[in-house]
Amino acid sequence: MKRHHAILLTSLIAVAALMGQGTAVAATMGNGNSGPPDAALKFEVGDPSIATETDREKIDIMGIWAHPDDDAGFTTPCGVWNDLYGVRCGIIMATRGEGGSNSVGPEAGPDLGIRRENEDRTSHIRSGTVDIFNLDRVDFFYNTSAPLTAKVWDAEETLSRTVRIIRETRPEILVGSTPSLAAGHGNHQYAQGRMIWEAAAAAADPGRFPEQLTGVGAVDPWQVKKILAGGLTTGTGGTAAANCNAGFVPAASNPFTVVGTWTGYESPYVWADGNVAGQAAGSAKTWAQVGREGGRAHPTQARTMQTALVDPTCQRYGVSESIVPMQPNSSPASANDDAVLYGAVVADPGGMPLGSEFSLDAEEYFEAAGEPFTTTVTLRSGDGALGGGTVSLVVPAGWQVSEPVEVDGIDDADATQATFTVTPASDAAPAVYKLAAEFAGDGVTAYNDTRIELVAPVEGRFERWGTAAEYEQWTQDNDAYVGGRSKAVAQVGAGETVTVPVEVANRSAAAESGTVDLAVPAGFTVDAASKPFADLAPGETTTVPFVVTHADPADPGSRTETFTATTTSGAGVSTESETVYLVPTVVIPQLGAAPTIDGTADELYTGQPIDVGTRWEGAECAADGVDCGDGGLARLGWYDDALYAQIHVTDDVASAASTPDRCFGHWLVDSVELLLDPRGDSLDTSSTFKLGMFPFTDDAEGTNGNGANGPCWSRDADNHQGFSTGPLAETVEGGLNAEGVEVAVQVVRQADGTYAGGGYDIEVKVPLSGLPAAVGPTSTVPQGDAALNDVDPQYLGMNVTPYDSDTQNFIGQTRTAWSAFGSQQSEPYRWGHAYLDGYAPPADRSTESAEPIIPDTALQGVQSPQTVAQSATRGGTISGVQPSDAMSISDVKIQQKKISLSYRSGEAGTVRVFLWKGDTSFIPVWTSSCAGDVYGFEACSPSDGAAPPWAPDMSGRLLASFEQEVDAGKGKLTVPIDASIRSALAKDAQILVSYAEQPSGDAAAGDGVNAWSFPIEATRPGKG
């Protein structure tokens, strides 16, 4: 509910599913408000809003995120900024979350994406954020690889779309999160981490995407002023009241300037009469309350309605980068709740005009103690010339810095620069340090800061590999030093011998010689505890390799150990530790014959079973191991180019049963996953084989081909994911993905929901020809002796991971494994190592992994009425693709049984028409019994907060939709309607149209787009 004096927020939103060529889909209103058809009504359409003819409104602060609900924390500050300061927020969303789960409905893929897009729009509507731009990237499987995300998303196309949106909307501030590996999900690392930095730089560069600067919808380069993404907010002080940053002091280890906004301000929204929170009817909700309610508006993602009272907080951001003046945390003005806007959206209190530049850059980010470097301060006025003054540089105590620089004046065209020489103290500890620039002139002051990191003059670091090495290169290339350096990580199998390289870099001014010492824990041996390096020139790097052996092949692993490298030279000492994942190893013997796949273990399995009951995530196992843990075993063998596994899972309570069409998301129910990395060197799971096996299903008729309620299996998050059994296997893109795989189970579910015998058994055959690359031949079996082992051996990466759920609502609880580490499902280096004794692959089998087949389930913006409506009425292109004026639409007529639209087009393409009724700014995601609740965020009964009906008509908003491919030339489109649809058009309805040119050559799919919104007006003949 909203107080009467507040401004009603409006934007456009709708929904639609993918449709076939030349088809119309009608979805009559389900709310019973249409009334009987009135043949006497006359319908006309008003002048349309057209994307290519509507000026794009400016955005002040733009957030960039990967999936709907990643931006849940953005609802509150945007509400405060919009309400108090008139600031307009916007959001760029890379995906619509099509790859996520759905807790409240059957929608998956594009259908789920369109529902989640509405959830996101609804979550932000009361905060004034009505501009949400979707990039139409696919929400593919969970991964922890930004490089994989960049590849799947087509990094250049994604960047182009993002840059165009930024150039259209001209935001002053970008908000996201850290680009570091600590962000976890590769989609997060890339979208709300890396894209912030890449897009800010590219948007300002006229040499990037120059096609955007001319022609239809031409835009200009745009310079973002601030980035809030990855900066730390640690510190002490502050106050739980307005101007909440008063007294805040960043922690000694926090080199970022911190801004804060109090969320306890009263919002324009009020508590409903009879609300379950017990608040006085009509009393104002705080923005903390409104923001949290919005942030939880994602029922498909198992969020629940926020009904309890929310305490206000000081929402803080660390300023990762600023090229404009701001206030230091030591100044009184830094306490203000709008300090985040200073220099970018509003003028800095120091007096430099809005649009002024005041920034500083160090020569290099990494510097050495005792070694001088230069720092340059840049000044430019945003409006007219400013008088002269003094520029000074503030450095940490004990450091030396050159004298302040006097400048005669500051122009608004050519920048003025002041250069300083900084020499860190020779005994300064390695850490990140703040450098601050200050200007004092005639009535004008300015402040800004940056960071450098001191490292040892001669530094030894464990060699980075995989995503860590790629991350450090990306950080250097983009000068985005906010997420910290990558951590040193490695792995070794029990009993194996591996090379451990240490890279030594010399950042001093003279050649250096010295030693590297490697300390390893008990159970490991090293070929030499200390090794030398000599005459390492300034600026050069050398590698010192060690050979390390783990002594016990029978060690169960599933733990980390620590190696420590100490580098000593005439310039001092540096030390680094490396986290080493000790993974189990196993010998897989050749079997005497092929086992019968029936779920039972027979005498053919002669190898030592492996323990698959070690918990790696979720709830603690029962003390006696009944629920998970003790007794979980896998027996392995190979025969005739196939791998066999018989797996016993210890479990007590059976989970929910998936129907065959839900034979995916195995982690939500009882299941077992078999994970295979054929070459043992995969950096992510796109070059692996991962099979999720469900021991039973809800399939009484046996439609999946495996008997009544029989098992099912599917590949997940791997080289060719998708259904792998039953009729749905035929629908997987690229053909069958698990040919020759056989699965059988022994499972008895008792009437009380428990498993007879305290668990179940699964047996599986996997033809090795079905893996993405050849397996082996694997190295000699590790003996725990460097003299007998192969160094850096070849093995089959493997894991066996049972998933346990004791619920009936598809919520996973406990996960166990043979190699039991967190994130093991997405990081193959954490899997165990298997040696196939005596096996050799066929000579013609490739050792290079096949290109992954990742289905593109992303809904395109031209298929989403909500995106089409926003583009048409608020300006800007759909999804950041290039706009097109190739098509024009005229003569839109509404008759008794059809709607007709005449068109003329200079290019072939696809036209989509959506008939929409009702408020187009949002669709409530919760049910509410509160009188007058417009937004659906009020609860007046314990039964409130359910998800209202959604499909097939998007809660009654989508009346009909139509799609047709058209050739160049002129023609007419006809959308059939029935009487109920015609009646529904009589009030608060509109016709939305999208057009996408047919792609040609190397043009991106759907490039060349436009959007129209035709308001419908109903009158009676002879009346106005």
mmCIF file with all atom_site columns, N, CA and C in Angstrom, residues 750-794:
data_model
loop_
_atom_site.group_PDB
_atom_site.id
_atom_site.type_symbol
_atom_site.label_atom_id
_atom_site.label_alt_id
_atom_site.label_comp_id
_atom_site.label_asym_id
_atom_site.label_entity_id
_atom_site.label_seq_id
_atom_site.pdbx_PDB_ins_code
_atom_site.Cartn_x
_atom_site.Cartn_y
_atom_site.Cartn_z
_atom_site.occupancy
_atom_site.B_iso_or_equiv
_atom_site.pdbx_formal_charge
_atom_site.auth_seq_id
_atom_site.auth_comp_id
_atom_site.auth_asym_id
_atom_site.auth_atom_id
_atom_site.pdbx_PDB_model_num
ATOM 1   N N  . GLN A 1 750 ? 9.491  -48.562 1.728   1.00 0.00 ? 750 GLN A N  1
ATOM 2   C CA . GLN A 1 750 ? 8.454  -49.107 2.593   1.00 0.00 ? 750 GLN A CA 1
ATOM 3   C C  . GLN A 1 750 ? 7.317  -48.098 2.795   1.00 0.00 ? 750 GLN A C  1
ATOM 4   N N  . ALA A 1 751 ? 6.222  -48.588 3.351   1.00 0.00 ? 751 ALA A N  1
ATOM 5   C CA . ALA A 1 751 ? 5.032  -47.756 3.503   1.00 0.00 ? 751 ALA A CA 1
ATOM 6   C C  . ALA A 1 751 ? 5.288  -46.536 4.362   1.00 0.00 ? 751 ALA A C  1
ATOM 7   N N  . ASP A 1 752 ? 6.221  -46.653 5.304   1.00 0.00 ? 752 ASP A N  1
ATOM 8   C CA . ASP A 1 752 ? 6.501  -45.512 6.184   1.00 0.00 ? 752 ASP A CA 1
ATOM 9   C C  . ASP A 1 752 ? 7.503  -44.533 5.582   1.00 0.00 ? 752 ASP A C  1
ATOM 10  N N  . GLY A 1 753 ? 7.871  -44.725 4.308   1.00 0.00 ? 753 GLY A N  1
ATOM 11  C CA . GLY A 1 753 ? 8.778  -43.801 3.632   1.00 0.00 ? 753 GLY A CA 1
ATOM 12  C C  . GLY A 1 753 ? 10.240 -44.103 3.816   1.00 0.00 ? 753 GLY A C  1
ATOM 13  N N  . THR A 1 754 ? 10.575 -45.199 4.487   1.00 0.00 ? 754 THR A N  1
ATOM 14  C CA . THR A 1 754 ? 11.976 -45.555 4.674   1.00 0.00 ? 754 THR A CA 1
ATOM 15  C C  . THR A 1 754 ? 12.396 -46.595 3.643   1.00 0.00 ? 754 THR A C  1
ATOM 16  N N  . TYR A 1 755 ? 13.706 -46.759 3.527   1.00 0.00 ? 755 TYR A N  1
ATOM 17  C CA . TYR A 1 755 ? 14.250 -47.791 2.647   1.00 0.00 ? 755 TYR A CA 1
ATOM 18  C C  . TYR A 1 755 ? 14.388 -49.099 3.410   1.00 0.00 ? 755 TYR A C  1
ATOM 19  N N  . ALA A 1 756 ? 13.915 -50.183 2.833   1.00 0.00 ? 756 ALA A N  1
ATOM 20  C CA . ALA A 1 756 ? 14.164 -51.502 3.399   1.00 0.00 ? 756 ALA A CA 1
ATOM 21  C C  . ALA A 1 756 ? 15.662 -51.776 3.350   1.00 0.00 ? 756 ALA A C  1
ATOM 22  N N  . GLY A 1 757 ? 16.201 -52.238 4.447   1.00 0.00 ? 757 GLY A N  1
ATOM 23  C CA . GLY A 1 757 ? 17.630 -52.528 4.484   1.00 0.00 ? 757 GLY A CA 1
ATOM 24  C C  . GLY A 1 757 ? 18.505 -51.322 4.719   1.00 0.00 ? 757 GLY A C  1
ATOM 25  N N  . GLY A 1 758 ? 17.891 -50.170 4.926   1.00 0.00 ? 758 GLY A N  1
ATOM 26  C CA . GLY A 1 758 ? 18.679 -48.979 5.249   1.00 0.00 ? 758 GLY A CA 1
ATOM 27  C C  . GLY A 1 758 ? 19.429 -48.378 4.081   1.00 0.00 ? 758 GLY A C  1
ATOM 28  N N  . GLY A 1 759 ? 18.929 -48.560 2.861   1.00 0.00 ? 759 GLY A N  1
ATOM 29  C CA . GLY A 1 759 ? 19.590 -47.938 1.722   1.00 0.00 ? 759 GLY A CA 1
ATOM 30  C C  . GLY A 1 759 ? 19.142 -48.553 0.414   1.00 0.00 ? 759 GLY A C  1
ATOM 31  N N  . TYR A 1 760 ? 19.901 -48.307 -0.628  1.00 0.00 ? 760 TYR A N  1
ATOM 32  C CA . TYR A 1 760 ? 19.576 -48.831 -1.956  1.00 0.00 ? 760 TYR A CA 1
ATOM 33  C C  . TYR A 1 760 ? 20.863 -49.054 -2.731  1.00 0.00 ? 760 TYR A C  1
ATOM 34  N N  . ASP A 1 761 ? 20.745 -49.764 -3.859  1.00 0.00 ? 761 ASP A N  1
ATOM 35  C CA . ASP A 1 761 ? 21.899 -50.083 -4.701  1.00 0.00 ? 761 ASP A CA 1
ATOM 36  C C  . ASP A 1 761 ? 21.639 -49.646 -6.122  1.00 0.00 ? 761 ASP A C  1
ATOM 37  N N  . ILE A 1 762 ? 22.693 -49.120 -6.754  1.00 0.00 ? 762 ILE A N  1
ATOM 38  C CA . ILE A 1 762 ? 22.656 -48.741 -8.165  1.00 0.00 ? 762 ILE A CA 1
ATOM 39  C C  . ILE A 1 762 ? 23.839 -49.391 -8.867  1.00 0.00 ? 762 ILE A C  1
ATOM 40  N N  . GLU A 1 763 ? 23.616 -49.909 -10.053 1.00 0.00 ? 763 GLU A N  1
ATOM 41  C CA . GLU A 1 763 ? 24.702 -50.438 -10.881 1.00 0.00 ? 763 GLU A CA 1
ATOM 42  C C  . GLU A 1 763 ? 24.637 -49.757 -12.238 1.00 0.00 ? 763 GLU A C  1
ATOM 43  N N  . VAL A 1 764 ? 25.791 -49.404 -12.785 1.00 0.00 ? 764 VAL A N  1
ATOM 44  C CA . VAL A 1 764 ? 25.823 -48.651 -14.027 1.00 0.00 ? 764 VAL A CA 1
ATOM 45  C C  . VAL A 1 764 ? 26.971 -49.140 -14.916 1.00 0.00 ? 764 VAL A C  1
ATOM 46  N N  . LYS A 1 765 ? 26.687 -49.138 -16.204 1.00 0.00 ? 765 LYS A N  1
ATOM 47  C CA . LYS A 1 765 ? 27.710 -49.393 -17.225 1.00 0.00 ? 765 LYS A CA 1
ATOM 48  C C  . LYS A 1 765 ? 27.850 -48.132 -18.063 1.00 0.00 ? 765 LYS A C  1
ATOM 49  N N  . VAL A 1 766 ? 29.081 -47.662 -18.227 1.00 0.00 ? 766 VAL A N  1
ATOM 50  C CA . VAL A 1 766 ? 29.350 -46.481 -19.038 1.00 0.00 ? 766 VAL A CA 1
ATOM 51  C C  . VAL A 1 766 ? 30.364 -46.848 -20.113 1.00 0.00 ? 766 VAL A C  1
ATOM 52  N N  . PRO A 1 767 ? 29.953 -46.923 -21.375 1.00 0.00 ? 767 PRO A N  1
ATOM 53  C CA . PRO A 1 767 ? 30.930 -47.150 -22.445 1.00 0.00 ? 767 PRO A CA 1
ATOM 54  C C  . PRO A 1 767 ? 31.940 -45.998 -22.467 1.00 0.00 ? 767 PRO A C  1
ATOM 55  N N  . LEU A 1 768 ? 33.215 -46.314 -22.460 1.00 0.00 ? 768 LEU A N  1
ATOM 56  C CA . LEU A 1 768 ? 34.234 -45.265 -22.458 1.00 0.00 ? 768 LEU A CA 1
ATOM 57  C C  . LEU A 1 768 ? 34.247 -44.495 -23.770 1.00 0.00 ? 768 LEU A C  1
ATOM 58  N N  . SER A 1 769 ? 33.648 -45.063 -24.801 1.00 0.00 ? 769 SER A N  1
ATOM 59  C CA . SER A 1 769 ? 33.531 -44.339 -26.066 1.00 0.00 ? 769 SER A CA 1
ATOM 60  C C  . SER A 1 769 ? 32.594 -43.151 -25.954 1.00 0.00 ? 769 SER A C  1
ATOM 61  N N  . GLY A 1 770 ? 31.742 -43.132 -24.927 1.00 0.00 ? 770 GLY A N  1
ATOM 62  C CA . GLY A 1 770 ? 30.799 -42.045 -24.757 1.00 0.00 ? 770 GLY A CA 1
ATOM 63  C C  . GLY A 1 770 ? 31.355 -40.863 -24.003 1.00 0.00 ? 770 GLY A C  1
ATOM 64  N N  . LEU A 1 771 ? 32.583 -40.958 -23.540 1.00 0.00 ? 771 LEU A N  1
ATOM 65  C CA . LEU A 1 771 ? 33.194 -39.841 -22.832 1.00 0.00 ? 771 LEU A CA 1
ATOM 66  C C  . LEU A 1 771 ? 33.699 -38.807 -23.825 1.00 0.00 ? 771 LEU A C  1
ATOM 67  N N  . PRO A 1 772 ? 33.902 -37.566 -23.395 1.00 0.00 ? 772 PRO A N  1
ATOM 68  C CA . PRO A 1 772 ? 34.293 -36.508 -24.333 1.00 0.00 ? 772 PRO A CA 1
ATOM 69  C C  . PRO A 1 772 ? 35.658 -36.711 -24.990 1.00 0.00 ? 772 PRO A C  1
ATOM 70  N N  . ALA A 1 773 ? 36.503 -37.559 -24.407 1.00 0.00 ? 773 ALA A N  1
ATOM 71  C CA . ALA A 1 773 ? 37.838 -37.823 -24.967 1.00 0.00 ? 773 ALA A CA 1
ATOM 72  C C  . ALA A 1 773 ? 38.275 -39.206 -24.507 1.00 0.00 ? 773 ALA A C  1
ATOM 73  N N  . ALA A 1 774 ? 39.379 -39.655 -25.057 1.00 0.00 ? 774 ALA A N  1
ATOM 74  C CA . ALA A 1 774 ? 39.907 -40.964 -24.701 1.00 0.00 ? 774 ALA A CA 1
ATOM 75  C C  . ALA A 1 774 ? 40.390 -40.979 -23.258 1.00 0.00 ? 774 ALA A C  1
ATOM 76  N N  . VAL A 1 775 ? 40.199 -42.115 -22.611 1.00 0.00 ? 775 VAL A N  1
ATOM 77  C CA . VAL A 1 775 ? 40.730 -42.322 -21.270 1.00 0.00 ? 775 VAL A CA 1
ATOM 78  C C  . VAL A 1 775 ? 42.081 -43.013 -21.380 1.00 0.00 ? 775 VAL A C  1
ATOM 79  N N  . GLY A 1 776 ? 43.095 -42.421 -20.771 1.00 0.00 ? 776 GLY A N  1
ATOM 80  C CA . GLY A 1 776 ? 44.401 -43.069 -20.688 1.00 0.00 ? 776 GLY A CA 1
ATOM 81  C C  . GLY A 1 776 ? 45.116 -43.244 -22.015 1.00 0.00 ? 776 GLY A C  1
ATOM 82  N N  . PRO A 1 777 ? 46.011 -44.245 -22.071 1.00 0.00 ? 777 PRO A N  1
ATOM 83  C CA . PRO A 1 777 ? 46.263 -45.189 -20.982 1.00 0.00 ? 777 PRO A CA 1
ATOM 84  C C  . PRO A 1 777 ? 46.795 -44.485 -19.739 1.00 0.00 ? 777 PRO A C  1
ATOM 85  N N  . THR A 1 778 ? 46.294 -44.903 -18.586 1.00 0.00 ? 778 THR A N  1
ATOM 86  C CA . THR A 1 778 ? 46.708 -44.273 -17.345 1.00 0.00 ? 778 THR A CA 1
ATOM 87  C C  . THR A 1 778 ? 48.105 -44.729 -16.963 1.00 0.00 ? 778 THR A C  1
ATOM 88  N N  . SER A 1 779 ? 48.734 -43.948 -16.103 1.00 0.00 ? 779 SER A N  1
ATOM 89  C CA . SER A 1 779 ? 50.118 -44.221 -15.703 1.00 0.00 ? 779 SER A CA 1
ATOM 90  C C  . SER A 1 779 ? 50.199 -45.452 -14.817 1.00 0.00 ? 779 SER A C  1
ATOM 91  N N  . THR A 1 780 ? 51.428 -45.800 -14.473 1.00 0.00 ? 780 THR A N  1
ATOM 92  C CA . THR A 1 780 ? 51.620 -46.893 -13.524 1.00 0.00 ? 780 THR A CA 1
ATOM 93  C C  . THR A 1 780 ? 50.954 -46.516 -12.204 1.00 0.00 ? 780 THR A C  1
ATOM 94  N N  . VAL A 1 781 ? 50.446 -47.505 -11.544 1.00 0.00 ? 781 VAL A N  1
ATOM 95  C CA . VAL A 1 781 ? 49.735 -47.270 -10.293 1.00 0.00 ? 781 VAL A CA 1
ATOM 96  C C  . VAL A 1 781 ? 50.682 -46.638 -9.274  1.00 0.00 ? 781 VAL A C  1
ATOM 97  N N  . PRO A 1 782 ? 50.266 -45.540 -8.607  1.00 0.00 ? 782 PRO A N  1
ATOM 98  C CA . PRO A 1 782 ? 51.167 -44.876 -7.661  1.00 0.00 ? 782 PRO A CA 1
ATOM 99  C C  . PRO A 1 782 ? 51.520 -45.786 -6.489  1.00 0.00 ? 782 PRO A C  1
ATOM 100 N N  . GLN A 1 783 ? 52.820 -45.731 -6.122  1.00 0.00 ? 783 GLN A N  1
ATOM 101 C CA . GLN A 1 783 ? 53.338 -46.595 -5.065  1.00 0.00 ? 783 GLN A CA 1
ATOM 102 C C  . GLN A 1 783 ? 53.757 -45.833 -3.814  1.00 0.00 ? 783 GLN A C  1
ATOM 103 N N  . GLY A 1 784 ? 53.670 -44.487 -3.844  1.00 0.00 ? 784 GLY A N  1
ATOM 104 C CA . GLY A 1 784 ? 54.144 -43.719 -2.698  1.00 0.00 ? 784 GLY A CA 1
ATOM 105 C C  . GLY A 1 784 ? 55.642 -43.596 -2.655  1.00 0.00 ? 784 GLY A C  1
ATOM 106 N N  . ASP A 1 785 ? 56.316 -43.883 -3.771  1.00 0.00 ? 785 ASP A N  1
ATOM 107 C CA . ASP A 1 785 ? 57.780 -43.880 -3.844  1.00 0.00 ? 785 ASP A CA 1
ATOM 108 C C  . ASP A 1 785 ? 58.172 -43.157 -5.127  1.00 0.00 ? 785 ASP A C  1
ATOM 109 N N  . ALA A 1 786 ? 58.939 -42.057 -5.004  1.00 0.00 ? 786 ALA A N  1
ATOM 110 C CA . ALA A 1 786 ? 59.310 -41.262 -6.179  1.00 0.00 ? 786 ALA A CA 1
ATOM 111 C C  . ALA A 1 786 ? 60.086 -42.089 -7.187  1.00 0.00 ? 786 ALA A C  1
ATOM 112 N N  . ALA A 1 787 ? 60.851 -43.091 -6.718  1.00 0.00 ? 787 ALA A N  1
ATOM 113 C CA . ALA A 1 787 ? 61.650 -43.908 -7.628  1.00 0.00 ? 787 ALA A CA 1
ATOM 114 C C  . ALA A 1 787 ? 60.781 -44.829 -8.469  1.00 0.00 ? 787 ALA A C  1
ATOM 115 N N  . LEU A 1 788 ? 59.573 -45.138 -8.014  1.00 0.00 ? 788 LEU A N  1
ATOM 116 C CA . LEU A 1 788 ? 58.693 -46.059 -8.728  1.00 0.00 ? 788 LEU A CA 1
ATOM 117 C C  . LEU A 1 788 ? 57.551 -45.347 -9.454  1.00 0.00 ? 788 LEU A C  1
ATOM 118 N N  . ASN A 1 789 ? 57.246 -44.152 -9.033  1.00 0.00 ? 789 ASN A N  1
ATOM 119 C CA . ASN A 1 789 ? 56.100 -43.433 -9.594  1.00 0.00 ? 789 ASN A CA 1
ATOM 120 C C  . ASN A 1 789 ? 56.422 -42.731 -10.893 1.00 0.00 ? 789 ASN A C  1
ATOM 121 N N  . ASP A 1 790 ? 55.415 -42.541 -11.720 1.00 0.00 ? 790 ASP A N  1
ATOM 122 C CA . ASP A 1 790 ? 55.501 -41.579 -12.814 1.00 0.00 ? 790 ASP A CA 1
ATOM 123 C C  . ASP A 1 790 ? 55.286 -40.192 -12.218 1.00 0.00 ? 790 ASP A C  1
ATOM 124 N N  . VAL A 1 791 ? 56.093 -39.228 -12.654 1.00 0.00 ? 791 VAL A N  1
ATOM 125 C CA . VAL A 1 791 ? 55.913 -37.857 -12.194 1.00 0.00 ? 791 VAL A CA 1
ATOM 126 C C  . VAL A 1 791 ? 54.779 -37.215 -12.998 1.00 0.00 ? 791 VAL A C  1
ATOM 127 N N  . ASP A 1 792 ? 53.903 -36.517 -12.306 1.00 0.00 ? 792 ASP A N  1
ATOM 128 C CA . ASP A 1 792 ? 52.731 -35.890 -12.933 1.00 0.00 ? 792 ASP A CA 1
ATOM 129 C C  . ASP A 1 792 ? 51.980 -36.922 -13.773 1.00 0.00 ? 792 ASP A C  1
ATOM 130 N N  . PRO A 1 793 ? 51.382 -37.916 -13.118 1.00 0.00 ? 793 PRO A N  1
ATOM 131 C CA . PRO A 1 793 ? 50.818 -39.070 -13.826 1.00 0.00 ? 793 PRO A CA 1
ATOM 132 C C  . PRO A 1 793 ? 49.559 -38.744 -14.615 1.00 0.00 ? 793 PRO A C  1
ATOM 133 N N  . GLN A 1 794 ? 49.249 -39.649 -15.546 1.00 0.00 ? 794 GLN A N  1
ATOM 134 C CA . GLN A 1 794 ? 48.001 -39.605 -16.305 1.00 0.00 ? 794 GLN A CA 1
ATOM 135 C C  . GLN A 1 794 ? 46.993 -40.509 -15.606 1.00 0.00 ? 794 GLN A C  1
#
